């Protein structure tokens, strides 16, 4: 068990009436002029944006708005947001949407506390020393960004997708009403389920596997998401199921399930190149990579994979070969991904195989021009990453 710190300062308000808390929360966290930040239109169609604007108007809190955040959000819009907030004197950013909107809001928050170009943070040229407060009304459980310390953004020039982690960007509050997720397309629900499970799997597949309590929490979370996720696709307006998934999404990535373990996150880093190269949905990209990563690194810790197979996926333990049990667990996950409509290879994800040039370019970017390795379960270099893309490409 490795030493750890758990810091989850986000105030969570969860449930059907949670949006009623918006104004007190904005006031509590110092918002006197608000930027409402949102995506491509789902919040207009659902009426949520109008509801938020009406609440702010009624409370006498001035606001400006900036929509248009796309999935795999772009730096150019965040830069626009920084300039807008400076010009209008905004002191709190309200993200109304999913991970893309929240991450864009976090980048704006960083930018408001730094006079240089906010990309310097992602280039390793500047370490942030603060952020303007960010609040969230969550509409899709997936990224866990509503409680996480991470902000992932894509620089338009060269489509370079990078994440940066620091406690500064953890949202001050997160309003979560499961009813708001009823309108999600099935594909986004399934991609969210995949991402949520993966955030805990990235922490679970670790050589530091002697933290019994964290394992028990992680396994319960993964089982719950897997079981409820599958039922949800047949019953999309089931409040109880939506609620389990939504709460799991936050707990999967606020580091509760990483206490005492060393996280891996290679699958995420390998996937980020798929979403930036092909504009793929992040969760779907994870499903296309994970089974191949898992088989590639399995020999590092067959027992750990066997434990996952038995305790999470429900594979019977044959008590003879950990490797065999582990492989059955990976195959069961492949079946699960297919049942919920997720791809398990690059051709299934993008409709054609990746070219060798694309694979080389993605591995080059993932390893930052061959200067860094990925993962900890098995430390992966450029050649390993190329191999994992190739395994996923058939
Ligand atoms: O843009 P709108 O019109 O709102 O539509 C969105 C978008 O097309 C739609 N949507 C959201 N809520 C909806 C809805 N449609 C109908 N009804 C609703 N209630 O769903 C689509 C996807 O939204 P997006 O915000 O992109 O999804 P997600 O939450 O999965 O976020 C993905 C981004 O988060 C990053 C990913 O890399 C990706 O860029 N991640 C961020 C993390 C973090 N900050 O901690 C961790 C993750 O591992 C991940 O990397
Ligand atoms: Zn993720």
XYZ file of C-alpha atoms and ligand atoms in Angstrom:
445
model
C 0.000 0.000 0.000
C 1.534 3.286 -1.109
C 1.162 6.557 0.800
C -1.634 8.740 -0.438
C -3.446 12.044 -0.156
C -7.180 12.331 -0.709
C -8.402 15.855 -1.422
C -11.951 16.215 -2.698
C -13.104 19.732 -1.876
C -16.030 19.825 -4.318
C -19.404 20.440 -2.683
C -21.795 17.953 -4.254
C -25.528 18.584 -4.348
C -27.247 15.525 -5.746
C -30.843 14.747 -6.686
C -34.022 15.869 -8.366
C -34.149 19.268 -6.677
C -30.432 19.951 -6.724
C -30.652 22.803 -9.256
C -32.561 24.856 -6.682
C -29.230 25.254 -4.860
C -27.535 27.070 -7.745
C -27.823 30.647 -6.487
C -26.746 29.961 -2.869
C -23.756 27.996 -4.209
C -22.693 30.763 -6.596
C -22.870 33.269 -3.735
C -21.052 30.945 -1.338
C -18.111 30.632 -3.711
C -17.826 34.339 -4.419
C -19.568 34.648 -7.784
C -20.683 38.212 -8.448
C -20.450 38.013 -12.249
C -20.763 34.634 -13.937
C -19.732 33.100 -17.257
C -22.233 30.426 -18.292
C -20.220 27.995 -20.400
C -21.936 25.247 -22.426
C -21.669 22.936 -25.415
C -23.332 22.417 -28.740
C -26.982 22.761 -27.897
C -28.268 19.954 -25.663
C -28.773 22.414 -22.799
C -30.793 24.706 -25.056
C -33.002 21.851 -26.209
C -33.577 20.566 -22.681
C -34.452 24.001 -21.314
C -31.674 23.833 -18.707
C -29.843 26.882 -20.046
C -32.982 28.982 -19.899
C -33.646 27.808 -16.358
C -30.118 28.814 -15.295
C -30.377 32.216 -16.929
C -33.778 32.857 -15.334
C -32.421 31.929 -11.910
C -29.442 34.296 -12.257
C -31.622 37.128 -13.561
C -34.094 36.698 -10.722
C -31.255 36.702 -8.188
C -29.760 39.856 -9.714
C -26.461 38.157 -10.566
C -25.100 39.486 -13.880
C -23.814 36.957 -16.397
C -22.327 36.498 -19.852
C -22.506 33.292 -21.857
C -20.220 31.321 -24.119
C -21.513 28.180 -25.833
C -20.034 26.067 -28.581
C -17.749 23.759 -26.608
C -17.230 20.651 -28.752
C -16.476 17.120 -27.520
C -12.683 16.948 -27.144
C -12.748 20.699 -26.361
C -10.490 23.164 -28.137
C -7.994 25.594 -26.732
C -9.139 28.314 -29.145
C -12.571 28.562 -27.478
C -11.043 28.515 -23.985
C -8.768 31.391 -25.011
C -11.851 33.250 -26.235
C -13.456 32.565 -22.842
C -10.449 33.947 -20.978
C -10.567 37.171 -23.017
C -14.333 37.482 -22.535
C -14.100 36.974 -18.761
C -11.330 39.560 -18.493
C -13.282 42.093 -20.526
C -16.506 41.603 -18.566
C -15.018 41.150 -15.083
C -16.268 37.588 -14.577
C -15.271 36.004 -11.254
C -16.944 32.546 -11.436
C -17.286 30.160 -14.354
C -20.373 27.957 -14.439
C -19.957 24.875 -16.630
C -23.339 23.513 -17.751
C -22.663 20.230 -19.510
C -20.233 17.330 -19.512
C -16.514 16.735 -19.320
C -15.750 18.813 -22.387
C -17.539 21.881 -21.045
C -16.124 21.428 -17.546
C -12.562 21.034 -18.833
C -12.894 24.098 -21.040
C -14.180 26.002 -17.979
C -11.202 24.785 -15.949
C -8.784 26.026 -18.616
C -10.516 29.414 -18.554
C -10.187 29.353 -14.754
C -6.429 28.765 -15.009
C -6.080 31.421 -17.685
C -7.711 34.073 -15.524
C -4.940 33.681 -12.937
C -2.066 33.780 -15.413
C -0.918 36.625 -17.631
C 0.813 34.388 -20.183
C -0.673 31.892 -22.653
C -2.622 29.187 -20.802
C -1.095 26.478 -23.061
C 2.212 27.129 -21.229
C 0.708 24.976 -18.446
C 0.291 22.070 -20.873
C 3.730 22.594 -22.361
C 5.384 22.362 -18.945
C 6.504 25.995 -19.076
C 4.319 27.238 -16.225
C 2.972 25.654 -13.031
C -0.389 27.162 -12.090
C -0.683 28.907 -8.748
C -4.432 29.329 -8.730
C -7.648 29.268 -10.686
C -10.821 31.296 -10.822
C -13.642 29.303 -9.173
C -15.489 26.829 -11.377
C -18.969 25.492 -10.597
C -20.710 22.679 -12.468
C -24.189 21.592 -13.454
C -23.494 18.104 -14.790
C -25.496 16.691 -17.708
C -23.523 13.536 -18.558
C -21.846 11.159 -16.133
C -18.580 10.031 -17.719
C -15.408 12.073 -17.290
C -15.615 12.619 -13.532
C -14.300 16.122 -14.224
C -16.933 17.522 -11.840
C -14.712 16.399 -8.938
C -11.376 15.630 -10.590
C -8.088 17.522 -10.583
C -7.722 17.140 -14.335
C -8.451 19.374 -17.318
C -8.003 17.904 -20.797
C -7.790 20.264 -23.770
C -6.858 20.023 -27.446
C -4.635 22.636 -29.052
C -6.154 23.313 -32.468
C -2.832 23.655 -34.249
C -1.620 20.058 -34.688
C -4.598 18.701 -32.699
C -2.465 18.097 -29.621
C -4.646 16.721 -26.794
C -3.176 17.001 -23.318
C -4.295 16.740 -19.723
C -2.927 18.625 -16.753
C -3.539 17.701 -13.131
C -3.564 20.038 -10.162
C -5.867 20.546 -7.197
C -6.406 24.170 -8.234
C -8.912 23.184 -10.895
C -11.170 20.993 -8.764
C -14.651 22.502 -9.083
C -16.029 24.346 -6.064
C -19.433 22.758 -6.461
C -21.198 20.187 -8.610
C -24.960 20.043 -9.045
C -26.064 16.591 -10.197
C -29.645 15.813 -11.146
C -29.890 12.315 -12.668
C -33.074 13.353 -14.524
C -30.927 15.650 -16.666
C -29.259 12.598 -18.182
C -32.469 11.004 -19.558
C -31.948 12.755 -22.902
C -28.502 11.257 -23.496
C -28.140 9.252 -26.717
C -27.496 5.542 -25.980
C -23.979 5.799 -27.443
C -23.053 8.613 -25.031
C -24.564 6.716 -22.095
C -22.493 3.643 -23.009
C -19.329 5.663 -23.590
C -19.865 7.266 -20.197
C -20.283 3.870 -18.522
C -17.049 2.725 -20.170
C -15.130 5.827 -19.075
C -16.408 5.586 -15.491
C -15.363 1.946 -15.158
C -12.034 2.729 -16.776
C -11.184 5.507 -14.325
C -11.303 2.946 -11.558
C -9.695 0.190 -13.674
C -6.732 2.503 -14.328
C -6.232 2.691 -10.564
C -7.082 -0.956 -9.873
C -4.556 -2.536 -12.249
C -1.561 -1.808 -10.092
C 1.310 -3.726 -8.577
C 0.359 -2.092 -5.252
C -2.555 -4.428 -4.780
C -2.544 -4.854 -1.011
C -5.062 -2.151 -0.147
C -8.030 -4.326 0.733
C -10.500 -1.569 1.504
C -9.744 0.343 -1.696
C -10.093 -2.885 -3.665
C -13.477 -3.585 -2.098
C -14.725 -0.065 -2.885
C -13.335 -0.252 -6.426
C -14.839 -3.659 -7.147
C -18.260 -2.621 -5.841
C -18.140 0.511 -7.972
C -17.146 -1.344 -11.142
C -19.770 -4.065 -10.623
C -22.463 -1.460 -9.999
C -21.587 0.543 -13.102
C -21.386 -2.547 -15.274
C -24.705 -3.974 -14.092
C -26.665 -0.722 -13.969
C -25.147 0.504 -17.220
C -26.378 -2.471 -19.139
C -29.876 -2.260 -17.638
C -30.002 1.469 -18.289
C -29.632 1.050 -22.022
C -32.921 -0.829 -22.009
C -34.599 1.526 -19.555
C -33.132 5.015 -20.148
C -35.556 6.915 -17.916
C -34.999 4.779 -14.835
C -34.071 7.284 -12.124
C -32.475 4.761 -9.785
C -30.167 3.422 -12.484
C -29.267 6.907 -13.736
C -28.515 7.951 -10.157
C -26.148 5.021 -9.495
C -24.204 5.756 -12.666
C -24.029 9.480 -11.998
C -22.684 9.128 -8.475
C -20.270 6.399 -9.534
C -18.912 8.721 -12.227
C -17.768 11.192 -9.609
C -16.384 8.631 -7.164
C -14.527 6.778 -9.918
C -12.331 9.782 -10.636
C -12.082 11.863 -7.454
C -9.368 9.398 -6.391
C -11.372 7.534 -3.750
C -10.643 4.348 -5.669
C -6.954 5.196 -5.982
C -6.109 5.462 -2.282
C -3.076 3.276 -1.608
C -2.627 2.088 -5.199
C -0.365 3.343 -7.969
C -2.446 4.317 -10.951
C -1.596 3.314 -14.519
C -3.530 5.473 -17.031
C -1.701 4.112 -20.098
C -5.023 3.210 -21.761
C -6.150 6.809 -21.313
C -2.962 8.256 -22.774
C -3.130 5.877 -25.738
C -6.815 6.707 -26.256
C -6.313 10.479 -26.186
C -4.485 10.209 -29.506
C -7.490 8.400 -31.013
C -9.889 11.104 -29.916
C -7.641 13.898 -31.163
C -6.786 12.187 -34.481
C -10.259 10.919 -35.368
C -12.432 13.071 -33.096
C -13.605 9.804 -31.522
C -15.729 9.765 -28.379
C -13.335 9.295 -25.457
C -15.185 6.405 -23.764
C -15.579 4.522 -27.046
C -11.863 4.950 -27.726
C -11.091 3.440 -24.317
C -13.141 0.329 -25.155
C -11.212 0.009 -28.427
C -7.872 0.013 -26.602
C -8.353 -1.613 -23.200
C -8.715 -5.305 -24.189
C -5.513 -5.073 -26.235
C -3.619 -3.232 -23.516
C -4.856 -5.816 -21.000
C -3.616 -8.798 -23.030
C -0.326 -7.010 -23.691
C 0.433 -6.371 -20.011
C -1.323 -9.421 -18.474
C 1.858 -11.340 -17.703
C 2.943 -8.535 -15.348
C 0.282 -9.570 -12.847
C -2.013 -12.447 -13.881
C -3.360 -12.663 -10.320
C -4.593 -9.102 -10.439
C -6.393 -9.665 -13.722
C -7.857 -12.919 -12.375
C -9.160 -11.081 -9.300
C -10.849 -8.564 -11.605
C -12.323 -11.392 -13.675
C -13.836 -13.106 -10.648
C -14.827 -10.163 -8.429
C -15.970 -7.707 -11.077
C -16.932 -9.571 -14.223
C -18.266 -12.730 -12.564
C -15.981 -15.258 -14.254
C -15.748 -18.529 -12.283
C -12.340 -19.052 -10.699
C -10.862 -22.368 -11.854
C -8.134 -22.136 -9.147
C -5.672 -23.706 -11.604
C -4.497 -21.038 -13.963
C -4.667 -17.351 -13.022
C -3.800 -16.526 -16.613
C -6.720 -18.514 -17.992
C -9.150 -16.886 -15.561
C -7.675 -13.489 -16.398
C -8.108 -14.024 -20.135
C -11.710 -15.119 -19.600
C -12.247 -11.852 -17.724
C -10.870 -9.798 -20.612
C -13.092 -11.673 -23.073
C -16.090 -11.074 -20.801
C -15.329 -7.347 -20.932
C -15.153 -7.503 -24.737
C -18.625 -9.119 -24.733
C -19.870 -6.465 -22.344
C -18.565 -3.645 -24.544
C -20.299 -5.178 -27.559
C -23.554 -5.629 -25.645
C -23.608 -1.917 -24.771
C -22.682 -0.880 -28.318
C -19.040 0.010 -27.796
C -16.268 -0.787 -30.290
C -13.372 -3.030 -29.251
C -10.969 -2.240 -32.078
C -9.813 0.776 -34.068
C -11.685 -0.317 -37.238
C -14.902 -0.640 -35.215
C -14.263 2.801 -33.722
C -13.467 4.777 -36.880
C -14.887 2.589 -39.658
C -11.530 1.608 -41.179
C -8.119 0.461 -39.977
C -5.604 3.135 -39.009
C -2.687 3.483 -41.436
C 0.839 2.642 -40.285
C 1.686 6.361 -40.608
C -1.200 7.289 -38.334
C -0.137 4.677 -35.793
C 3.443 5.965 -35.802
C 2.235 9.555 -35.416
C -0.142 8.674 -32.559
C 2.546 6.707 -30.686
C 4.980 9.572 -31.243
C 2.540 12.091 -29.781
C 1.484 9.808 -26.894
C 5.119 9.426 -25.849
C 5.794 13.140 -26.390
C 8.212 12.634 -29.255
C 9.558 9.425 -27.680
C 10.684 11.240 -24.514
C 8.281 9.692 -21.986
C 6.960 6.243 -21.104
C 3.330 5.414 -20.307
C 1.782 3.369 -17.518
C 3.101 1.635 -14.453
C 1.618 -1.867 -14.500
C 3.987 -2.364 -17.413
C 6.077 0.609 -18.413
C 5.379 1.207 -22.104
C 7.732 2.917 -24.527
C 7.097 4.077 -28.084
C 7.452 0.555 -29.547
C 5.024 -0.914 -27.013
C 2.467 1.769 -27.821
C 2.813 1.094 -31.553
C 2.220 -2.592 -30.834
C -0.930 -1.916 -28.810
C -2.348 0.253 -31.621
C -1.551 -2.553 -34.081
C -3.244 -5.174 -31.881
C -6.350 -2.971 -31.822
C -6.188 -2.409 -35.571
C -7.399 -5.829 -36.731
O -22.440 19.626 -26.704
P -23.796 19.192 -26.301
O -24.850 19.619 -27.250
O -24.106 19.535 -24.884
O -23.837 17.579 -26.443
C -23.031 16.709 -25.675
C -21.908 16.085 -26.483
O -22.238 15.992 -27.835
C -23.852 15.508 -25.310
N -24.621 15.682 -24.073
C -24.159 16.009 -22.845
N -25.158 15.972 -21.953
C -26.282 15.644 -22.630
C -25.944 15.469 -23.996
N -26.853 15.125 -24.936
C -28.128 14.959 -24.523
N -28.511 15.090 -23.233
C -27.621 15.419 -22.263
N -28.012 15.509 -20.981
O -22.901 14.477 -25.092
C -21.799 14.691 -25.930
C -20.519 14.410 -25.164
O -20.292 15.411 -24.196
P -18.840 15.535 -23.535
O -18.868 16.640 -22.547
O -17.805 15.597 -24.610
O -18.700 14.119 -22.811
P -17.789 13.634 -21.623
O -18.358 14.032 -20.323
O -17.556 12.215 -21.878
O -16.407 14.434 -21.779
C -15.406 14.010 -22.660
C -14.178 14.871 -22.486
O -13.674 14.767 -21.149
C -12.289 14.396 -21.197
C -12.220 13.550 -22.455
O -10.892 13.351 -22.903
C -13.049 14.369 -23.412
O -12.299 15.459 -23.916
N -11.912 13.763 -19.933
C -11.766 14.570 -18.869
C -11.361 14.088 -17.639
C -11.183 14.973 -16.476
N -11.209 16.289 -16.673
O -11.007 14.521 -15.333
C -11.049 12.670 -17.434
C -11.475 11.772 -18.558
O -10.647 10.641 -18.573
C -11.464 12.390 -19.905
O -10.165 12.351 -20.484
Zn -11.569 8.954 -19.064
